[in-house]
PDB file of C-alpha atoms and ligand atoms in Angstrom:
ATOM      1  CA  UNK A 185      43.388  25.984 -41.081  1.00 97.00           C
ATOM      2  CA  UNK A 186      41.259  25.926 -44.214  1.00 98.00           C
ATOM      3  CA  UNK A 187      42.163  24.844 -47.725  1.00 98.00           C
ATOM      4  CA  UNK A 188      44.052  21.597 -47.148  1.00 98.00           C
ATOM      5  CA  UNK A 189      41.725  19.572 -49.355  1.00 97.00           C
ATOM      6  CA  UNK A 190      41.773  22.073 -52.220  1.00 98.00           C
ATOM      7  CA  UNK A 191      45.557  22.382 -52.043  1.00 98.00           C
ATOM      8  CA  UNK A 192      45.914  18.622 -52.398  1.00 98.00           C
ATOM      9  CA  UNK A 193      43.342  18.381 -55.193  1.00 98.00           C
ATOM     10  CA  UNK A 194      45.068  21.170 -57.122  1.00 98.00           C
ATOM     11  CA  UNK A 195      48.172  18.988 -57.128  1.00 98.00           C
ATOM     12  CA  UNK A 196      46.326  15.811 -58.059  1.00 98.00           C
ATOM     13  CA  UNK A 197      46.869  14.391 -54.569  1.00 98.00           C
ATOM     14  CA  UNK A 198      44.325  12.814 -52.223  1.00 97.00           C
ATOM     15  CA  UNK A 199      42.769  15.349 -49.817  1.00 96.00           C
ATOM     16  CA  UNK A 200      44.441  13.675 -46.877  1.00 96.00           C
ATOM     17  CA  UNK A 201      47.848  14.736 -48.241  1.00 98.00           C
ATOM     18  CA  UNK A 202      46.662  18.311 -47.809  1.00 98.00           C
ATOM     19  CA  UNK A 203      46.083  17.727 -44.099  1.00 98.00           C
ATOM     20  CA  UNK A 204      49.554  16.214 -43.819  1.00 98.00           C
ATOM     21  CA  UNK A 205      51.040  19.282 -45.518  1.00 98.00           C
ATOM     22  CA  UNK A 206      49.015  21.467 -43.141  1.00 98.00           C
ATOM     23  CA  UNK A 207      50.988  20.194 -40.158  1.00 98.00           C
ATOM     24  CA  UNK A 208      54.046  22.090 -41.391  1.00 98.00           C
ATOM     25  CA  UNK A 209      52.116  25.386 -41.572  1.00 98.00           C
ATOM     26  CA  UNK A 210      50.686  24.769 -38.126  1.00 98.00           C
ATOM     27  CA  UNK A 211      54.115  24.382 -36.557  1.00 98.00           C
ATOM     28  CA  UNK A 212      55.486  27.404 -38.450  1.00 98.00           C
ATOM     29  CA  UNK A 213      52.729  29.402 -36.768  1.00 98.00           C
ATOM     30  CA  UNK A 214      53.348  27.818 -33.358  1.00 98.00           C
ATOM     31  CA  UNK A 215      57.071  28.630 -33.611  1.00 98.00           C
ATOM     32  CA  UNK A 216      56.411  32.206 -34.762  1.00 98.00           C
ATOM     33  CA  UNK A 217      54.011  32.696 -31.828  1.00 98.00           C
ATOM     34  CA  UNK A 218      56.643  31.455 -29.395  1.00 98.00           C
ATOM     35  CA  UNK A 219      59.220  33.795 -30.902  1.00 98.00           C
ATOM     36  CA  UNK A 220      57.128  36.955 -30.823  1.00 98.00           C
ATOM     37  CA  UNK A 221      55.451  36.247 -27.490  1.00 98.00           C
ATOM     38  CA  UNK A 222      51.885  35.342 -28.439  1.00 98.00           C
ATOM     39  CA  UNK A 223      50.519  33.766 -25.273  1.00 98.00           C
ATOM     40  CA  UNK A 224      47.331  32.159 -26.583  1.00 98.00           C
ATOM     41  CA  UNK A 225      46.927  30.362 -29.896  1.00 99.00           C
ATOM     42  CA  UNK A 226      43.766  28.448 -30.770  1.00 98.00           C
ATOM     43  CA  UNK A 227      43.400  26.323 -33.901  1.00 98.00           C
ATOM     44  CA  UNK A 228      40.305  24.786 -35.433  1.00 98.00           C
ATOM     45  CA  UNK A 229      41.337  21.158 -35.985  1.00 98.00           C
ATOM     46  CA  UNK A 230      37.944  19.419 -36.318  1.00 98.00           C
ATOM     47  CA  UNK A 231      34.484  20.920 -36.287  1.00 98.00           C
ATOM     48  CA  UNK A 232      31.170  19.440 -35.183  1.00 97.00           C
ATOM     49  CA  UNK A 233      30.275  19.617 -38.908  1.00 96.00           C
ATOM     50  CA  UNK A 234      33.363  17.689 -40.074  1.00 97.00           C
ATOM     51  CA  UNK A 235      31.639  14.365 -39.221  1.00 98.00           C
ATOM     52  CA  UNK A 236      29.697  14.869 -42.462  1.00 97.00           C
ATOM     53  CA  UNK A 237      32.835  14.249 -44.530  1.00 96.00           C
ATOM     54  CA  UNK A 238      33.418  10.860 -46.194  1.00 96.00           C
ATOM     55  CA  UNK A 239      34.148   8.313 -43.482  1.00 97.00           C
ATOM     56  CA  UNK A 240      37.693   7.619 -44.720  1.00 96.00           C
ATOM     57  CA  UNK A 241      38.587  11.316 -44.389  1.00 96.00           C
ATOM     58  CA  UNK A 242      36.997  11.486 -40.920  1.00 98.00           C
ATOM     59  CA  UNK A 243      38.967   8.403 -39.905  1.00 98.00           C
ATOM     60  CA  UNK A 244      42.146   9.933 -41.310  1.00 98.00           C
ATOM     61  CA  UNK A 245      41.610  13.175 -39.370  1.00 98.00           C
ATOM     62  CA  UNK A 246      40.966  11.300 -36.108  1.00 98.00           C
ATOM     63  CA  UNK A 247      44.137   9.254 -36.535  1.00 98.00           C
ATOM     64  CA  UNK A 248      46.141  12.229 -37.750  1.00 98.00           C
ATOM     65  CA  UNK A 249      45.225  14.350 -34.745  1.00 98.00           C
ATOM     66  CA  UNK A 250      46.200  11.541 -32.413  1.00 97.00           C
ATOM     67  CA  UNK A 251      49.417  11.004 -34.324  1.00 98.00           C
ATOM     68  CA  UNK A 252      50.365  14.714 -34.146  1.00 98.00           C
ATOM     69  CA  UNK A 253      49.706  14.749 -30.407  1.00 98.00           C
ATOM     70  CA  UNK A 254      51.920  11.730 -29.861  1.00 97.00           C
ATOM     71  CA  UNK A 255      54.730  12.988 -32.098  1.00 98.00           C
ATOM     72  CA  UNK A 256      54.708  16.629 -31.007  1.00 98.00           C
ATOM     73  CA  UNK A 257      53.665  16.781 -27.376  1.00 98.00           C
ATOM     74  CA  UNK A 258      57.183  16.436 -25.933  1.00 98.00           C
ATOM     75  CA  UNK A 259      58.555  19.124 -28.223  1.00 98.00           C
ATOM     76  CA  UNK A 260      55.677  21.452 -27.296  1.00 98.00           C
ATOM     77  CA  UNK A 261      56.256  20.650 -23.638  1.00 98.00           C
ATOM     78  CA  UNK A 262      59.977  21.449 -23.989  1.00 98.00           C
ATOM     79  CA  UNK A 263      59.033  24.842 -25.434  1.00 98.00           C
ATOM     80  CA  UNK A 264      56.840  25.686 -22.440  1.00 98.00           C
ATOM     81  CA  UNK A 265      53.560  25.211 -24.287  1.00 98.00           C
ATOM     82  CA  UNK A 266      50.412  24.266 -22.389  1.00 98.00           C
ATOM     83  CA  UNK A 267      48.101  22.150 -24.547  1.00 98.00           C
ATOM     84  CA  UNK A 268      44.361  22.386 -24.015  1.00 98.00           C
ATOM     85  CA  UNK A 269      41.263  21.302 -25.891  1.00 98.00           C
ATOM     86  CA  UNK A 270      37.861  22.822 -26.440  1.00 98.00           C
ATOM     87  CA  UNK A 271      34.961  20.899 -27.916  1.00 98.00           C
ATOM     88  CA  UNK A 272      32.620  18.055 -27.142  1.00 98.00           C
ATOM     89  CA  UNK A 273      34.259  14.861 -25.993  1.00 96.00           C
ATOM     90  CA  UNK A 274      31.227  12.800 -26.945  1.00 95.00           C
ATOM     91  CA  UNK A 275      30.761   9.204 -28.075  1.00 96.00           C
ATOM     92  CA  UNK A 276      31.912   9.992 -31.600  1.00 97.00           C
ATOM     93  CA  UNK A 277      35.456  10.797 -30.487  1.00 98.00           C
ATOM     94  CA  UNK A 278      37.406   7.554 -30.089  1.00 98.00           C
ATOM     95  CA  UNK A 279      38.307   6.772 -26.466  1.00 97.00           C
ATOM     96  CA  UNK A 280      41.952   6.363 -27.411  1.00 97.00           C
ATOM     97  CA  UNK A 281      42.080   9.905 -28.802  1.00 98.00           C
ATOM     98  CA  UNK A 282      40.355  11.267 -25.693  1.00 98.00           C
ATOM     99  CA  UNK A 283      43.019   9.508 -23.627  1.00 97.00           C
ATOM    100  CA  UNK A 284      45.785  11.142 -25.689  1.00 98.00           C
ATOM    101  CA  UNK A 285      44.113  14.521 -25.254  1.00 98.00           C
ATOM    102  CA  UNK A 286      44.051  14.062 -21.483  1.00 98.00           C
ATOM    103  CA  UNK A 287      47.665  12.920 -21.451  1.00 98.00           C
ATOM    104  CA  UNK A 288      48.857  15.913 -23.491  1.00 98.00           C
ATOM    105  CA  UNK A 289      46.854  18.281 -21.265  1.00 98.00           C
ATOM    106  CA  UNK A 290      48.207  16.673 -18.115  1.00 98.00           C
ATOM    107  CA  UNK A 291      51.818  16.593 -19.339  1.00 98.00           C
ATOM    108  CA  UNK A 292      51.835  20.295 -20.199  1.00 98.00           C
ATOM    109  CA  UNK A 293      49.491  21.715 -17.560  1.00 98.00           C
ATOM    110  CA  UNK A 294      52.164  23.691 -15.697  1.00 98.00           C
ATOM    111  CA  UNK A 295      53.585  25.414 -18.774  1.00 98.00           C
ATOM    112  CA  UNK A 296      52.835  29.101 -19.235  1.00 98.00           C
ATOM    113  CA  UNK A 297      54.887  30.409 -22.171  1.00 98.00           C
ATOM    114  CA  UNK A 298      51.963  29.823 -24.485  1.00 98.00           C
ATOM    115  CA  UNK A 299      48.602  28.080 -24.282  1.00 99.00           C
ATOM    116  CA  UNK A 300      47.920  26.147 -27.466  1.00 98.00           C
ATOM    117  CA  UNK A 301      44.237  25.309 -27.601  1.00 98.00           C
ATOM    118  CA  UNK A 302      43.028  22.744 -30.078  1.00 98.00           C
ATOM    119  CA  UNK A 303      39.367  23.060 -31.006  1.00 98.00           C
ATOM    120  CA  UNK A 304      38.366  19.475 -31.641  1.00 98.00           C
ATOM    121  CA  UNK A 305      34.810  18.321 -32.295  1.00 98.00           C
ATOM    122  CA  UNK A 306      34.159  21.971 -31.641  1.00 98.00           C
ATOM    123  CA  UNK A 307      31.235  24.136 -32.697  1.00 98.00           C
ATOM    124  CA  UNK A 308      30.576  27.666 -31.465  1.00 98.00           C
ATOM    125  CA  UNK A 309      26.832  27.086 -31.207  1.00 98.00           C
ATOM    126  CA  UNK A 310      27.369  23.760 -29.424  1.00 98.00           C
ATOM    127  CA  UNK A 311      29.634  25.568 -26.954  1.00 98.00           C
ATOM    128  CA  UNK A 312      26.900  28.091 -26.167  1.00 98.00           C
ATOM    129  CA  UNK A 313      24.286  25.296 -25.839  1.00 98.00           C
ATOM    130  CA  UNK A 314      26.618  23.393 -23.501  1.00 98.00           C
ATOM    131  CA  UNK A 315      27.213  26.536 -21.441  1.00 98.00           C
ATOM    132  CA  UNK A 316      23.457  27.135 -21.092  1.00 98.00           C
ATOM    133  CA  UNK A 317      22.913  23.520 -20.046  1.00 98.00           C
ATOM    134  CA  UNK A 318      25.587  23.852 -17.364  1.00 98.00           C
ATOM    135  CA  UNK A 319      24.085  27.106 -16.115  1.00 98.00           C
ATOM    136  CA  UNK A 320      20.627  25.507 -15.844  1.00 98.00           C
ATOM    137  CA  UNK A 321      22.102  22.371 -14.214  1.00 98.00           C
ATOM    138  CA  UNK A 322      23.864  24.595 -11.659  1.00 98.00           C
ATOM    139  CA  UNK A 323      20.460  26.021 -10.719  1.00 98.00           C
ATOM    140  CA  UNK A 324      21.405  29.620 -11.502  1.00 98.00           C
ATOM    141  CA  UNK A 325      18.274  31.785 -11.523  1.00 98.00           C
ATOM    142  CA  UNK A 326      17.319  33.308 -14.893  1.00 98.00           C
ATOM    143  CA  UNK A 327      17.501  36.887 -13.608  1.00 98.00           C
ATOM    144  CA  UNK A 328      21.039  36.294 -12.303  1.00 98.00           C
ATOM    145  CA  UNK A 329      22.394  35.329 -15.716  1.00 98.00           C
ATOM    146  CA  UNK A 330      24.750  37.907 -17.193  1.00 98.00           C
ATOM    147  CA  UNK A 331      27.289  37.828 -20.017  1.00 98.00           C
ATOM    148  CA  UNK A 332      29.902  36.908 -17.421  1.00 98.00           C
ATOM    149  CA  UNK A 333      27.815  33.895 -16.366  1.00 98.00           C
ATOM    150  CA  UNK A 334      27.908  32.634 -19.956  1.00 98.00           C
ATOM    151  CA  UNK A 335      31.647  33.306 -20.323  1.00 98.00           C
ATOM    152  CA  UNK A 336      32.290  31.473 -17.049  1.00 98.00           C
ATOM    153  CA  UNK A 337      30.531  28.368 -18.400  1.00 98.00           C
ATOM    154  CA  UNK A 338      32.289  28.133 -21.766  1.00 98.00           C
ATOM    155  CA  UNK A 339      34.639  25.181 -22.395  1.00 98.00           C
ATOM    156  CA  UNK A 340      37.671  27.135 -21.149  1.00 98.00           C
ATOM    157  CA  UNK A 341      36.640  30.152 -19.094  1.00 98.00           C
ATOM    158  CA  UNK A 342      40.298  31.155 -18.758  1.00 98.00           C
ATOM    159  CA  UNK A 343      40.779  31.545 -22.487  1.00 98.00           C
ATOM    160  CA  UNK A 344      40.811  35.258 -23.309  1.00 98.00           C
ATOM    161  CA  UNK A 345      38.686  36.552 -26.173  1.00 98.00           C
ATOM    162  CA  UNK A 346      40.782  36.347 -29.346  1.00 98.00           C
ATOM    163  CA  UNK A 347      42.420  39.589 -30.456  1.00 98.00           C
ATOM    164  CA  UNK A 348      42.845  38.295 -33.997  1.00 98.00           C
ATOM    165  CA  UNK A 349      41.214  35.554 -36.035  1.00 98.00           C
ATOM    166  CA  UNK A 350      42.878  34.457 -39.271  1.00 98.00           C
ATOM    167  CA  UNK A 351      40.987  32.439 -41.867  1.00 98.00           C
ATOM    168  CA  UNK A 352      42.824  31.061 -44.853  1.00 98.00           C
ATOM    169  CA  UNK A 353      41.695  29.785 -48.272  1.00 98.00           C
ATOM    170  CA  UNK A 354      39.588  32.671 -49.541  1.00 98.00           C
ATOM    171  CA  UNK A 355      36.489  31.846 -47.503  1.00 97.00           C
ATOM    172  CA  UNK A 356      34.959  34.907 -45.883  1.00 98.00           C
ATOM    173  CA  UNK A 357      33.038  33.175 -43.146  1.00 97.00           C
ATOM    174  CA  UNK A 358      33.363  32.368 -39.469  1.00 97.00           C
ATOM    175  CA  UNK A 359      31.978  28.820 -39.837  1.00 97.00           C
ATOM    176  CA  UNK A 360      30.973  28.327 -36.215  1.00 98.00           C
ATOM    177  CA  UNK A 361      34.369  29.182 -34.687  1.00 98.00           C
ATOM    178  CA  UNK A 362      34.409  30.797 -31.210  1.00 98.00           C
ATOM    179  CA  UNK A 363      31.072  32.508 -31.818  1.00 98.00           C
ATOM    180  CA  UNK A 364      30.665  33.927 -28.330  1.00 98.00           C
ATOM    181  CA  UNK A 365      34.315  34.862 -27.924  1.00 98.00           C
ATOM    182  CA  UNK A 366      34.850  36.698 -31.226  1.00 98.00           C
ATOM    183  CA  UNK A 367      32.457  39.604 -30.595  1.00 97.00           C
ATOM    184  CA  UNK A 368      35.288  42.166 -30.827  1.00 96.00           C
ATOM    185  CA  UNK A 369      38.005  40.151 -32.543  1.00 97.00           C
ATOM    186  CA  UNK A 370      39.854  41.579 -35.511  1.00 97.00           C
ATOM    187  CA  UNK A 371      39.529  39.408 -38.603  1.00 98.00           C
ATOM    188  CA  UNK A 372      42.111  38.718 -41.289  1.00 98.00           C
ATOM    189  CA  UNK A 373      41.137  36.746 -44.383  1.00 98.00           C
ATOM    190  CA  UNK A 374      43.637  35.495 -46.906  1.00 98.00           C
ATOM    191  CA  UNK A 375      43.286  33.576 -50.169  1.00 98.00           C
ATOM    192  CA  UNK A 376      46.306  31.434 -49.289  1.00 98.00           C
ATOM    193  CA  UNK A 377      45.469  27.768 -48.792  1.00 98.00           C
ATOM    194  CA  UNK A 378      46.538  26.531 -45.349  1.00 98.00           C
ATOM    195  CA  UNK A 379      49.461  24.327 -46.530  1.00 98.00           C
ATOM    196  CA  UNK A 380      50.975  27.427 -48.150  1.00 98.00           C
ATOM    197  CA  UNK A 381      50.388  29.701 -45.161  1.00 98.00           C
ATOM    198  CA  UNK A 382      53.864  30.230 -43.766  1.00 98.00           C
ATOM    199  CA  UNK A 383      55.624  32.304 -41.160  1.00 98.00           C
ATOM    200  CA  UNK A 384      55.969  35.468 -43.291  1.00 98.00           C
ATOM    201  CA  UNK A 385      52.256  35.645 -43.954  1.00 98.00           C
ATOM    202  CA  UNK A 386      51.435  35.000 -40.319  1.00 98.00           C
ATOM    203  CA  UNK A 387      53.727  37.851 -39.272  1.00 98.00           C
ATOM    204  CA  UNK A 388      52.145  40.078 -41.934  1.00 98.00           C
ATOM    205  CA  UNK A 389      48.714  39.320 -40.436  1.00 98.00           C
ATOM    206  CA  UNK A 390      50.013  40.297 -36.997  1.00 98.00           C
ATOM    207  CA  UNK A 391      51.359  43.572 -38.427  1.00 97.00           C
ATOM    208  CA  UNK A 392      48.005  44.209 -40.089  1.00 97.00           C
ATOM    209  CA  UNK A 393      46.352  43.633 -36.703  1.00 97.00           C
ATOM    210  CA  UNK A 394      48.776  46.035 -35.005  1.00 95.00           C
ATOM    211  CA  UNK A 395      47.697  48.819 -37.365  1.00 95.00           C
ATOM    212  CA  UNK A 396      44.029  48.457 -36.503  1.00 94.00           C
ATOM    213  CA  UNK A 397      42.297  50.744 -34.033  1.00 86.00           C
ATOM    214  CA  UNK A 398      40.119  48.792 -31.661  1.00 80.00           C
ATOM    215  CA  UNK A 399      37.289  50.771 -30.167  1.00 84.00           C
ATOM    216  CA  UNK A 400      35.194  47.982 -28.623  1.00 86.00           C
ATOM    217  CA  UNK A 401      32.073  49.957 -29.444  1.00 85.00           C
ATOM    218  CA  UNK A 402      33.465  53.127 -27.870  1.00 88.00           C
ATOM    219  CA  UNK A 403      35.195  56.166 -29.350  1.00 86.00           C
ATOM    220  CA  UNK A 404      38.936  56.462 -30.061  1.00 79.00           C
ATOM    221  CA  UNK A 405      40.998  57.711 -27.151  1.00 65.00           C
ATOM    222  CA  UNK A 406      38.295  57.271 -24.519  1.00 57.00           C
ATOM    223  CA  UNK A 407      37.641  54.337 -22.276  1.00 51.00           C
TER     224      UNK A 407
HETATM  225  C1  FPP B 915      40.373  22.236 -43.200  1.00 84.86           C
HETATM  226  O1  FPP B 915      40.756  22.034 -44.563  1.00 84.86           O
HETATM  227  C2  FPP B 915      41.267  21.528 -42.289  1.00 84.86           C
HETATM  228  C3  FPP B 915      40.901  20.499 -41.467  1.00 84.86           C
HETATM  229  C4  FPP B 915      39.517  19.982 -41.422  1.00 84.86           C
HETATM  230  C5  FPP B 915      41.850  19.806 -40.567  1.00 84.86           C
HETATM  231  C6  FPP B 915      43.132  20.512 -40.265  1.00 84.86           C
HETATM  232  C7  FPP B 915      43.856  19.733 -39.225  1.00 84.86           C
HETATM  233  C8  FPP B 915      45.199  19.714 -39.067  1.00 84.86           C
HETATM  234  C9  FPP B 915      46.140  20.492 -39.944  1.00 84.86           C
HETATM  235  C10 FPP B 915      45.771  18.896 -37.953  1.00 84.86           C
HETATM  236  C11 FPP B 915      45.688  19.631 -36.649  1.00 84.86           C
HETATM  237  C12 FPP B 915      46.022  18.710 -35.545  1.00 84.86           C
HETATM  238  C13 FPP B 915      46.309  19.082 -34.267  1.00 84.86           C
HETATM  239  C14 FPP B 915      46.585  18.016 -33.263  1.00 84.86           C
HETATM  240  C15 FPP B 915      46.349  20.487 -33.846  1.00 84.86           C
HETATM  241  P1  FPP B 915      39.667  21.475 -45.574  1.00 84.86           P
HETATM  242  O2  FPP B 915      39.798  19.985 -45.641  1.00 84.86           O
HETATM  243  O3  FPP B 915      38.317  21.972 -45.176  1.00 84.86           O
HETATM  244  O4  FPP B 915      40.104  22.101 -46.932  1.00 84.86           O
HETATM  245  P2  FPP B 915      39.120  22.420 -48.147  1.00 84.86           P
HETATM  246  O5  FPP B 915      38.253  23.549 -47.677  1.00 84.86           O
HETATM  247  O6  FPP B 915      40.074  22.815 -49.218  1.00 84.86           O
HETATM  248  O7  FPP B 915      38.355  21.176 -48.463  1.00 84.86           O
END
């Protein structure tokens, strides 16, 4: 969901107004997913690198995420959405926010229409480090470690590898998002800033994805 800050600055607004405007785009995408039957949607809401931002913006983002959870969780629940989180719940994340995350997860845990995963205080490298630590702590012998072992120790082992990753705002980078999981993901980049990313463009990205041929390292037409 990149480009909130630049969108706001281009309009002479404080960066935080860009994040506020980004909520609308986020729920356009959530609604479109529900309509067309996307079963897993993961958004990058706060990265392990975002702590480096000015403290007032960090504070805004922490409060804003909590606020969205409180305002939107019932509506998401009514639509059959299961809310989950990936990321480090370490000392930097306020306890109150962690409590709201648990409540939203608990409230929606039996829903299956769509799983909406919020990557919060998330970093792809941190996720791999955390997985390795858990594997070592579990006493798994080095020679027994396979790719499946790593996948099984990620933050949410049930989360399928993403079919499609969309990055907005004209940045052609992955920026530490789902590093292990994206090995065979299709990528769509758009210059649109997140607050201007609306339903039509999301559906266009899905159509673009549908036209791609995925070979997973193999050859077309063979398994
Ligand atoms: C990146 O834009 C966006 C963010 C760091 C935060 C986006 C978060 C939301 C829209 C709220 C999501 C909340 C929930 C609960 C799912 P940027 O600030 O990096 O933009 P820039 O690159 O133009 O500076």
